[in-house]
């Protein structure tokens, strides 16, 4: 009927209205969800932009049936890391920082990231079969293990660029995932091929591994020199397969430094071979960061500070994550600019969280002590102990702290503990000699100085100072002839160092040592001549401020007006440096 048709039409219209309403609600929810996603993605992008781009590249897992191919996977991992290090916006840890986690399946990404103090982890795995390889790499957030990026690669190796192209692509993809900008200069460095020969690269990596072992494991110990020789052999093998391999020449230069440093110390041609080898390397690659780092160290040692800083800065420009360049700059500023000394040492430590870290922390602790902050120095010594568990080094550090705070009995207590744990550390013996000398116990002082000097000679090292102190100990025990021998040695060493401009970052301390001998011998004119030169030093540490006030070798002139004025000048410079460091620490929020 007409009534039924009308009724049905009304129902259809109502249904349409409900459908339209439901559809509108659905579209509204879709829009809100899409808007939420856009906002969430925007927040994530902002978070990525604000969060420090600190990265650790974990050792890639070798899934090849043949474990001999491990070098190949390691080579890819190493180059990915090297490429990331060249991007200024990143803080990328050294390879030794992450090698400790090789095969650590029990540790979570979050745990590793926390231990290494980084926000992002790169992990990968791969295998080589015949002339092809497969590779899987991913970027993960350290806080919540969220995967930001990942890619699989499978390629046939026809030429070197098939490998290096992948490595470059990985670094650039990671930069893109972290919203980082790569400059054209950085891209050029990332795309560079260091060697076309994988065997040469393999030998170079083996050499570097042996060299690192030597550097860390008490390099003054002659029994460890076999490791250094292995490193040298591997570098030569690398060059046999690729004579244009710039990094291998730098490796040989470092070996030469470690093998011949002391025997050439007083030579006019001191370490010239370093320049020769690095120059060869730079002819094949003039953008080699480590070559400039080594040259910076060389120029610092021969008394050319401006050139030293120039070389270190070249290294850092090419590789903002070159921890050794920061270490070189930090050590350069020791004794003349403690703010930069501490700052650059801390930068080195922020990049290297590997087996070298305890040594870096110890140096930072010494820097804080030199600036007059013993509690902060103790903190770094404790952090050093947590990492290496070396109680001997820890007690030795405390021995030094107490010595420069003039707490000699406490210093002896720590020194005896350190020596009981490690009788090979000759520096422990040296400070025990100082402690007993300052207490007037000259028989004990001489006993430890004799042991120190014997160990020093056995190790093949050379002390450029402290001959005056051992001479003084002999004199106080009635051995005048032996005492004069060591006094003469101190004068000869310091005059030669001044002639060759060898003090490096130690400033004018050679003139201080000359003054001590002349003052003790009663040659006041010569003593004051050298003290006046020493007093030109701008940066004075707690060590020197304390020493000049208490050094018994100056007893013959201690109460004279000019000497007292020099002591006041030195104390004032130390206080000024202490205050400068204090203000800097406050600005950094570290005090």
Coordinates of C-alpha atoms in Angstrom, one line a residue:
X1 CA 0.0 0.0 0.0
X2 CA 0.9 3.6 -0.3
X3 CA 1.3 3.8 3.5
X4 CA 3.8 0.9 3.5
X5 CA 5.8 2.4 0.7
X6 CA 6.0 5.7 2.6
X7 CA 7.0 3.8 5.7
X8 CA 9.7 1.9 3.9
X9 CA 11.1 5.1 2.4
X10 CA 11.3 6.6 5.8
X11 CA 13.2 3.6 7.1
X12 CA 15.6 3.7 4.2
X13 CA 16.3 7.3 4.8
X14 CA 17.0 6.7 8.5
X15 CA 19.3 3.8 7.5
X16 CA 21.2 6.0 5.2
X17 CA 21.5 8.7 7.9
X18 CA 22.9 6.1 10.3
X19 CA 25.3 4.8 7.7
X20 CA 26.4 8.3 6.9
X21 CA 26.8 9.0 10.6
X22 CA 28.8 5.8 11.2
X23 CA 31.0 6.5 8.1
X24 CA 31.6 10.0 9.3
X25 CA 32.6 8.7 12.8
X26 CA 34.9 6.1 11.2
X27 CA 36.5 8.7 8.9
X28 CA 37.0 11.0 11.9
X29 CA 38.8 8.2 13.8
X30 CA 40.9 7.5 10.8
X31 CA 41.8 11.2 10.5
X32 CA 42.6 11.4 14.2
X33 CA 44.7 8.2 14.0
X34 CA 46.5 9.6 11.0
X35 CA 47.1 12.9 12.7
X36 CA 48.3 11.0 15.8
X37 CA 50.8 9.1 13.6
X38 CA 52.0 12.3 12.0
X39 CA 52.4 14.0 15.4
X40 CA 54.1 10.9 16.8
X41 CA 56.4 10.6 13.8
X42 CA 57.2 14.3 14.2
X43 CA 57.9 13.8 17.9
X44 CA 60.2 10.9 17.0
X45 CA 62.0 13.0 14.5
X46 CA 62.4 15.8 17.0
X47 CA 63.6 13.3 19.6
X48 CA 66.2 11.9 17.1
X49 CA 67.3 15.4 16.3
X50 CA 67.7 16.4 20.0
X51 CA 69.2 13.1 21.3
X52 CA 73.0 12.9 21.1
X53 CA 74.0 10.8 18.1
X54 CA 76.4 8.6 20.0
X55 CA 77.0 5.2 18.4
X56 CA 78.7 2.0 19.1
X57 CA 79.3 -0.5 16.3
X58 CA 79.4 -4.0 17.8
X59 CA 81.6 -6.7 16.3
X60 CA 79.8 -8.2 13.3
X61 CA 79.0 -11.9 13.7
X62 CA 80.7 -14.2 11.1
X63 CA 78.1 -16.7 9.9
X64 CA 80.4 -18.2 7.3
X65 CA 81.0 -22.0 7.6
X66 CA 84.7 -21.2 7.2
X67 CA 85.9 -19.2 10.2
X68 CA 88.9 -18.1 8.2
X69 CA 86.5 -15.6 6.7
X70 CA 86.2 -13.8 10.0
X71 CA 88.7 -11.2 8.7
X72 CA 86.4 -10.3 5.8
X73 CA 83.4 -9.6 8.1
X74 CA 85.7 -7.7 10.5
X75 CA 87.0 -5.7 7.6
X76 CA 83.5 -4.6 6.7
X77 CA 82.6 -3.8 10.3
X78 CA 85.8 -1.8 10.7
X79 CA 85.2 0.3 7.6
X80 CA 81.6 1.0 8.5
X81 CA 82.9 2.3 11.9
X82 CA 85.6 4.4 10.2
X83 CA 83.1 5.9 7.9
X84 CA 80.7 6.8 10.7
X85 CA 83.6 8.4 12.7
X86 CA 84.1 10.9 9.9
X87 CA 80.7 12.5 10.4
X88 CA 81.1 15.5 12.6
X89 CA 77.6 15.2 14.1
X90 CA 78.3 11.7 15.5
X91 CA 80.2 10.5 18.6
X92 CA 81.4 7.1 17.5
X93 CA 83.3 4.8 19.8
X94 CA 86.6 3.2 18.8
X95 CA 86.7 -0.4 17.7
X96 CA 88.5 -1.5 20.9
X97 CA 85.6 -0.1 22.8
X98 CA 83.2 -2.7 21.5
X99 CA 85.6 -5.7 20.9
X100 CA 84.9 -6.8 24.5
X101 CA 81.3 -7.6 23.4
X102 CA 82.2 -10.0 20.7
X103 CA 80.1 -13.1 21.2
X104 CA 78.3 -11.6 24.3
X105 CA 74.9 -13.0 23.4
X106 CA 73.8 -12.9 27.1
X107 CA 74.0 -9.1 27.3
X108 CA 71.0 -7.0 26.0
X109 CA 71.4 -4.1 23.7
X110 CA 70.1 -1.8 26.5
X111 CA 72.8 -3.1 28.9
X112 CA 75.6 -2.7 26.4
X113 CA 74.4 0.8 25.4
X114 CA 74.3 1.8 29.1
X115 CA 77.8 0.4 29.8
X116 CA 79.2 2.3 26.7
X117 CA 77.2 5.4 27.4
X118 CA 75.7 5.6 23.9
X119 CA 72.2 6.1 22.5
X120 CA 72.5 3.9 19.4
X121 CA 73.9 0.5 18.6
X122 CA 74.8 -0.9 15.2
X123 CA 75.0 -4.6 14.9
X124 CA 75.5 -6.9 12.0
X125 CA 76.2 -10.3 10.7
X126 CA 77.5 -11.7 7.5
X127 CA 79.0 -14.6 5.6
X128 CA 81.3 -15.0 2.6
X129 CA 81.0 -17.9 0.2
X130 CA 83.2 -18.1 -2.8
X131 CA 83.3 -14.7 -4.5
X132 CA 80.0 -13.5 -2.9
X133 CA 78.9 -12.3 0.5
X134 CA 75.7 -11.7 2.4
X135 CA 75.4 -9.0 5.0
X136 CA 72.7 -7.9 7.5
X137 CA 73.1 -4.6 9.4
X138 CA 70.7 -2.8 11.7
X139 CA 70.5 0.4 13.8
X140 CA 68.9 0.0 17.2
X141 CA 68.1 2.5 20.0
X142 CA 69.9 1.7 23.2
X143 CA 67.1 2.8 25.5
X144 CA 64.2 0.6 24.3
X145 CA 65.8 -1.5 21.6
X146 CA 63.6 -0.1 18.9
X147 CA 64.8 -0.9 15.3
X148 CA 65.3 2.4 13.4
X149 CA 66.8 1.0 10.3
X150 CA 68.0 -2.3 8.8
X151 CA 69.1 -3.7 5.5
X152 CA 70.2 -6.9 3.9
X153 CA 72.9 -7.0 1.2
X154 CA 73.9 -9.9 -1.1
X155 CA 76.6 -9.1 -3.7
X156 CA 79.1 -10.8 -5.9
X157 CA 82.6 -9.5 -5.4
X158 CA 84.0 -8.5 -8.8
X159 CA 86.1 -5.6 -7.7
X160 CA 86.9 -3.7 -4.5
X161 CA 84.2 -1.1 -4.9
X162 CA 81.6 -3.9 -4.6
X163 CA 82.6 -4.0 -0.9
X164 CA 83.5 -0.4 -0.2
X165 CA 80.3 0.8 -1.9
X166 CA 78.3 -1.3 0.5
X167 CA 80.2 0.1 3.5
X168 CA 79.7 3.7 2.3
X169 CA 76.0 3.0 1.7
X170 CA 75.5 1.6 5.2
X171 CA 77.1 4.7 6.9
X172 CA 75.0 7.1 4.8
X173 CA 71.8 5.1 5.5
X174 CA 72.5 5.3 9.3
X175 CA 73.1 9.0 9.0
X176 CA 69.8 9.4 7.2
X177 CA 67.9 7.3 9.8
X178 CA 69.3 9.6 12.5
X179 CA 68.4 12.7 10.6
X180 CA 72.1 13.7 10.4
X181 CA 73.6 15.9 7.6
X182 CA 76.6 14.7 5.8
X183 CA 78.7 17.4 4.2
X184 CA 80.2 16.9 0.7
X185 CA 83.7 16.7 2.3
X186 CA 82.5 14.0 4.7
X187 CA 80.8 12.1 1.8
X188 CA 84.1 12.2 -0.2
X189 CA 86.0 10.7 2.8
X190 CA 83.3 8.0 3.3
X191 CA 83.5 7.0 -0.3
X192 CA 87.3 6.7 -0.3
X193 CA 88.8 3.2 -0.8
X194 CA 91.8 2.7 1.5
X195 CA 93.1 -0.4 -0.3
X196 CA 92.0 -2.6 -3.1
X197 CA 93.6 -5.7 -1.6
X198 CA 91.6 -7.5 1.1
X199 CA 94.7 -9.5 2.1
X200 CA 96.6 -6.4 2.8
X201 CA 93.8 -5.0 4.9
X202 CA 93.7 -8.3 6.8
X203 CA 97.4 -8.1 7.6
X204 CA 97.0 -4.4 8.6
X205 CA 94.2 -5.3 11.1
X206 CA 96.3 -8.1 12.6
X207 CA 99.1 -5.6 13.0
X208 CA 96.9 -3.0 14.7
X209 CA 95.6 -5.7 17.1
X210 CA 99.1 -6.7 18.1
X211 CA 100.2 -3.1 18.4
X212 CA 97.3 -2.3 20.7
X213 CA 98.2 -5.2 23.0
X214 CA 101.7 -3.8 23.2
X215 CA 100.5 -0.3 24.0
X216 CA 98.1 -1.3 26.7
X217 CA 99.9 -4.2 28.4
X218 CA 102.7 -2.2 30.1
X219 CA 104.7 -1.0 27.1
X220 CA 107.8 -0.6 29.3
X221 CA 108.0 -4.3 29.9
X222 CA 110.6 -5.9 27.6
X223 CA 108.8 -9.2 27.6
X224 CA 106.0 -7.5 25.7
X225 CA 108.2 -6.4 22.8
X226 CA 107.5 -9.6 21.0
X227 CA 104.0 -8.3 20.4
X228 CA 105.5 -5.1 18.9
X229 CA 107.6 -7.2 16.5
X230 CA 104.5 -9.1 15.4
X231 CA 102.8 -5.8 14.6
X232 CA 105.7 -4.6 12.5
X233 CA 105.8 -7.9 10.6
X234 CA 102.1 -7.7 9.8
X235 CA 102.4 -4.1 8.6
X236 CA 105.3 -5.2 6.2
X237 CA 103.1 -8.0 4.9
X238 CA 100.3 -5.6 4.2
X239 CA 102.6 -3.5 2.2
X240 CA 103.9 -6.5 0.3
X241 CA 100.3 -7.0 -1.0
X242 CA 99.6 -3.3 -1.5
X243 CA 102.6 -0.9 -1.5
X244 CA 100.3 2.1 -1.7
X245 CA 98.5 1.2 1.6
X246 CA 98.9 4.5 3.4
X247 CA 97.6 3.2 6.8
X248 CA 100.3 0.5 6.9
X249 CA 103.0 3.2 6.6
X250 CA 101.5 5.0 9.5
X251 CA 101.4 1.7 11.4
X252 CA 105.2 1.2 10.8
X253 CA 105.8 4.8 11.9
X254 CA 104.1 4.0 15.3
X255 CA 106.1 0.9 15.7
X256 CA 109.3 2.9 15.0
X257 CA 108.3 5.4 17.7
X258 CA 107.8 2.6 20.3
X259 CA 111.0 0.8 19.4
X260 CA 113.4 3.6 19.1
X261 CA 112.1 6.5 21.1
X262 CA 114.6 6.4 24.0
X263 CA 117.6 5.4 22.0
X264 CA 117.1 8.4 19.7
X265 CA 116.0 10.8 22.4
X266 CA 119.2 12.9 22.4
X267 CA 119.9 12.5 18.7
X268 CA 119.6 15.5 16.4
X269 CA 117.7 13.2 14.0
X270 CA 115.3 12.2 16.7
X271 CA 112.3 10.4 15.2
X272 CA 113.0 11.7 11.7
X273 CA 111.9 8.3 10.4
X274 CA 108.4 9.2 11.7
X275 CA 108.2 12.1 9.2
X276 CA 109.6 9.9 6.4
X277 CA 107.0 7.1 6.9
X278 CA 104.1 9.5 7.4
X279 CA 105.1 11.5 4.4
X280 CA 105.0 8.4 2.3
X281 CA 101.6 7.5 3.6
X282 CA 100.3 11.0 3.0
X283 CA 101.5 10.9 -0.7
X284 CA 99.0 8.0 -1.2
X285 CA 96.3 9.5 1.0
X286 CA 96.6 13.1 2.2
X287 CA 93.4 12.8 4.2
X288 CA 94.8 10.2 6.6
X289 CA 93.8 11.3 10.2
X290 CA 96.2 9.0 12.1
X291 CA 99.2 10.3 10.1
X292 CA 98.5 13.8 11.2
X293 CA 98.0 12.7 14.8
X294 CA 101.4 11.1 14.8
X295 CA 103.1 14.1 13.2
X296 CA 101.5 16.3 15.9
X297 CA 103.0 14.1 18.6
X298 CA 106.4 14.3 16.8
X299 CA 106.3 18.1 16.5
X300 CA 105.4 18.4 20.2
X301 CA 108.4 16.3 21.2
X302 CA 110.9 18.4 19.2
X303 CA 109.7 21.7 20.6
X304 CA 107.5 23.0 17.8
X305 CA 104.2 23.6 19.5
X306 CA 102.5 25.6 16.8
X307 CA 103.1 22.8 14.2
X308 CA 102.0 20.2 16.7
X309 CA 98.6 21.8 17.3
X310 CA 98.2 22.4 13.5
X311 CA 98.7 18.7 12.9
X312 CA 96.3 17.6 15.7
X313 CA 93.7 19.9 14.3
X314 CA 94.1 18.5 10.8
X315 CA 93.5 15.0 12.2
X316 CA 90.4 16.1 14.1
X317 CA 89.0 17.9 11.1
X318 CA 89.3 14.7 9.0
X319 CA 88.1 12.5 11.8
X320 CA 86.1 14.2 14.6
X321 CA 86.2 10.9 16.5
X322 CA 90.0 10.4 16.4
X323 CA 90.5 9.7 20.1
X324 CA 94.3 9.7 19.8
X325 CA 94.3 13.2 18.4
X326 CA 92.3 14.4 21.4
X327 CA 94.7 12.5 23.6
X328 CA 97.7 14.2 21.9
X329 CA 96.2 17.7 22.4
X330 CA 95.4 16.9 26.0
X331 CA 98.9 15.8 26.8
X332 CA 100.3 18.8 24.8
X333 CA 98.5 21.2 27.2
X334 CA 99.7 19.4 30.4
X335 CA 101.4 21.9 32.7
X336 CA 100.6 25.0 30.7
X337 CA 96.8 25.0 30.2
X338 CA 95.0 22.6 32.5
X339 CA 91.5 23.5 31.2
X340 CA 92.4 22.3 27.8
X341 CA 94.4 19.5 29.3
X342 CA 91.4 18.1 31.1
X343 CA 88.9 19.0 28.3
X344 CA 90.7 17.1 25.6
X345 CA 91.5 14.1 27.8
X346 CA 87.8 13.8 28.6
X347 CA 87.0 14.0 24.9
X348 CA 89.4 11.2 24.2
X349 CA 87.7 9.2 27.0
X350 CA 84.2 9.9 25.7
X351 CA 85.2 8.2 22.4
X352 CA 87.3 5.4 23.7
X353 CA 85.5 3.0 26.1
X354 CA 87.9 0.1 25.5
X355 CA 90.9 -1.3 27.3
X356 CA 92.7 2.0 26.9
X357 CA 90.0 3.8 29.0
X358 CA 91.6 3.0 32.4
X359 CA 94.8 4.7 31.3
X360 CA 92.8 7.7 30.1
X361 CA 90.9 8.0 33.4
X362 CA 94.2 7.8 35.2
X363 CA 95.6 10.7 33.2
X364 CA 92.4 12.7 33.9
X365 CA 92.8 12.0 37.6
X366 CA 96.4 13.3 37.4
X367 CA 95.2 16.4 35.6
X368 CA 92.7 17.2 38.3
X369 CA 95.3 16.7 40.9
X370 CA 97.7 19.0 39.1
X371 CA 94.9 21.6 39.1
X372 CA 94.4 21.2 42.8
X373 CA 91.2 19.1 42.9
X374 CA 92.4 15.9 44.8
X375 CA 88.8 14.6 45.5
X376 CA 88.0 14.7 41.8
X377 CA 91.3 13.0 41.0
X378 CA 90.4 10.2 43.5
X379 CA 87.1 9.8 41.8
X380 CA 88.8 9.1 38.4
X381 CA 91.3 6.7 40.1
X382 CA 88.3 4.8 41.6
X383 CA 86.7 4.7 38.2
X384 CA 89.9 3.4 36.7
X385 CA 90.0 0.7 39.4
X386 CA 86.4 -0.4 38.6
X387 CA 87.4 -1.0 35.0
X388 CA 90.8 -2.7 35.2
X389 CA 90.7 -4.1 38.8
X390 CA 94.4 -3.2 39.1
X391 CA 94.8 -2.4 42.8
X392 CA 98.5 -1.7 42.3
X393 CA 97.8 1.2 39.9
X394 CA 95.1 2.4 42.2
X395 CA 97.3 2.4 45.3
X396 CA 100.1 4.0 43.3
X397 CA 97.7 6.8 42.2
X398 CA 96.7 7.4 45.8
X399 CA 100.5 7.4 46.7
X400 CA 101.0 10.3 44.3
X401 CA 98.0 12.1 45.6
X402 CA 99.1 12.0 49.2
X403 CA 102.7 12.9 48.2
X404 CA 101.7 16.1 46.5
X405 CA 99.4 16.9 49.4
X406 CA 102.5 16.6 51.6
X407 CA 101.1 13.6 53.5
X408 CA 104.3 11.6 53.2
X409 CA 103.5 8.9 55.7
X410 CA 100.2 8.2 54.1
X411 CA 101.9 8.2 50.7
X412 CA 104.4 5.6 51.9
X413 CA 101.5 3.5 53.2
X414 CA 99.9 3.4 49.7
X415 CA 103.2 3.0 48.0
X416 CA 104.1 -0.1 50.0
X417 CA 100.7 -1.6 49.2
X418 CA 101.2 -0.9 45.5
X419 CA 104.7 -2.3 45.4
X420 CA 103.6 -5.5 47.2
X421 CA 101.1 -6.1 44.4
X422 CA 103.5 -5.1 41.5
X423 CA 107.2 -5.0 42.1
X424 CA 107.9 -4.2 38.4
X425 CA 106.5 -0.7 38.5
X426 CA 109.6 1.4 38.9
X427 CA 107.6 4.7 39.4
X428 CA 106.2 3.3 42.7
X429 CA 109.8 3.0 43.9
X430 CA 110.6 6.5 42.7
X431 CA 107.9 8.1 44.8
X432 CA 108.8 6.0 47.9
X433 CA 112.3 7.5 47.5
X434 CA 110.8 10.9 47.4
X435 CA 108.6 10.2 50.5
X436 CA 111.4 9.1 52.7
X437 CA 113.7 11.9 51.5
X438 CA 111.2 14.6 52.4
X439 CA 110.8 12.9 55.8
X440 CA 114.6 13.0 56.3
X441 CA 114.9 9.2 56.3
X442 CA 117.8 9.2 53.8
X443 CA 118.8 5.6 54.2
X444 CA 115.4 4.3 53.2
X445 CA 115.2 6.9 50.5
X446 CA 118.4 5.7 48.9
X447 CA 117.3 2.1 49.1
X448 CA 114.2 2.8 47.0
X449 CA 116.0 5.2 44.6
X450 CA 118.7 2.5 43.9
X451 CA 115.9 0.0 43.1
X452 CA 114.2 2.6 40.9
X453 CA 117.3 3.4 38.9
X454 CA 118.2 -0.3 38.4
X455 CA 114.6 -1.1 37.1
X456 CA 114.8 2.0 34.9
X457 CA 117.9 0.8 33.2
X458 CA 116.6 -2.7 32.8
X459 CA 113.5 -1.5 31.1
X460 CA 115.5 0.4 28.5
X461 CA 113.8 3.7 29.5
X462 CA 115.4 7.0 30.5
X463 CA 114.5 9.5 33.2
X464 CA 115.1 13.0 32.1
X465 CA 114.8 14.3 35.7
X466 CA 115.2 13.0 39.2
X467 CA 118.9 12.4 38.8
X468 CA 119.3 15.3 41.2
X469 CA 117.1 13.6 43.8
X470 CA 119.0 10.3 43.7
X471 CA 122.2 12.3 43.9
X472 CA 120.9 14.1 47.0
X473 CA 120.1 10.7 48.6
X474 CA 123.6 9.4 48.0
X475 CA 125.1 12.7 49.4
X476 CA 123.0 12.4 52.6
X477 CA 124.3 8.8 53.1
X478 CA 127.9 9.9 52.7
X479 CA 128.5 8.7 49.1
X480 CA 129.9 12.0 47.7
X481 CA 131.4 10.5 44.6
X482 CA 128.2 8.8 43.5
X483 CA 126.3 11.9 44.4
X484 CA 128.4 14.1 42.1
X485 CA 128.0 11.5 39.3
X486 CA 124.2 11.9 39.4
X487 CA 124.4 15.7 39.7
X488 CA 126.6 15.8 36.7
X489 CA 124.2 13.5 34.8
X490 CA 121.3 15.9 35.6
X491 CA 123.1 18.9 34.2
X492 CA 124.2 17.0 31.1
X493 CA 120.7 15.7 30.4
X494 CA 119.0 19.1 30.9
X495 CA 121.5 21.0 28.9
X496 CA 121.1 18.5 26.0
X497 CA 117.3 18.7 26.2
X498 CA 117.4 22.5 26.1
X499 CA 119.8 22.5 23.2
X500 CA 117.5 20.2 21.2
X501 CA 114.3 21.9 22.5
X502 CA 113.2 18.5 23.8
X503 CA 111.0 19.4 26.8
X504 CA 107.8 19.4 24.7
X505 CA 104.7 19.9 26.8
X506 CA 106.7 20.0 30.1
X507 CA 107.4 23.7 29.7
X508 CA 110.5 25.0 31.4
X509 CA 111.0 22.3 34.0
X510 CA 114.5 21.5 32.7
X511 CA 115.6 24.9 34.1
X512 CA 114.1 24.0 37.5
X513 CA 116.2 20.8 37.6
X514 CA 119.4 22.7 36.7
X515 CA 118.7 25.2 39.4
X516 CA 118.4 22.5 42.1
X517 CA 121.8 21.1 41.3
X518 CA 123.5 24.5 41.2
X519 CA 121.8 25.6 44.4
X520 CA 122.9 22.5 46.2
X521 CA 126.5 23.0 45.0
X522 CA 126.5 26.6 46.1
X523 CA 126.6 28.1 42.6
X524 CA 123.9 30.7 43.4
X525 CA 124.4 32.8 40.2
X526 CA 123.7 29.8 38.0
X527 CA 120.9 28.6 40.2
X528 CA 119.1 32.0 40.0
X529 CA 119.8 32.3 36.3
X530 CA 117.9 29.0 35.7
X531 CA 115.2 29.8 38.2
X532 CA 114.4 33.1 36.5
X533 CA 113.9 31.3 33.2
X534 CA 111.7 28.7 34.9
X535 CA 109.7 31.5 36.5
X536 CA 108.6 32.5 33.0
X537 CA 106.3 29.4 33.0
X538 CA 102.7 30.5 32.6
X539 CA 100.9 27.4 33.7
X540 CA 102.0 26.0 37.1
X541 CA 100.6 22.8 38.5
X542 CA 100.1 21.8 42.2
X543 CA 103.1 19.5 41.7
X544 CA 105.5 22.3 41.0
X545 CA 104.0 24.7 43.5
X546 CA 104.4 22.2 46.2
X547 CA 107.9 21.0 45.1
X548 CA 109.6 24.3 45.0
X549 CA 108.4 25.2 48.5
X550 CA 109.8 22.0 50.0
X551 CA 112.6 20.9 47.8
X552 CA 115.6 20.3 50.1
X553 CA 118.1 21.0 47.3
X554 CA 117.1 24.7 47.6
X555 CA 117.9 24.9 51.3
X556 CA 121.1 27.0 50.7
X557 CA 119.0 29.8 49.2
X558 CA 115.6 29.1 50.7
X559 CA 115.5 32.2 52.9
X560 CA 116.9 34.6 50.4
X561 CA 114.5 37.4 49.2
X562 CA 114.8 36.5 45.4
X563 CA 114.1 32.9 46.0
X564 CA 111.1 33.7 48.3
X565 CA 109.7 36.0 45.6
X566 CA 110.0 33.3 42.9
X567 CA 108.2 30.9 45.3
X568 CA 105.4 33.5 45.7
X569 CA 105.3 33.9 41.9
X570 CA 105.0 30.2 41.3
X571 CA 102.3 29.9 44.0
X572 CA 100.3 32.8 42.5
X573 CA 100.4 31.2 39.0
X574 CA 99.2 27.9 40.4
X575 CA 96.4 29.6 42.3
X576 CA 95.4 31.4 39.1
X577 CA 95.3 28.2 37.2
X578 CA 93.4 26.5 40.0
X579 CA 90.8 29.3 39.9
X580 CA 90.6 29.1 36.1
X581 CA 89.8 25.4 36.2
X582 CA 87.3 25.9 39.0
X583 CA 85.4 28.5 37.0
X584 CA 85.4 26.2 33.9
X585 CA 84.1 23.3 36.0
X586 CA 81.3 25.5 37.4
X587 CA 80.4 26.6 33.8
X588 CA 80.3 22.9 32.8
X589 CA 78.2 22.0 35.8
X590 CA 80.9 19.7 37.0
X591 CA 81.5 21.3 40.4

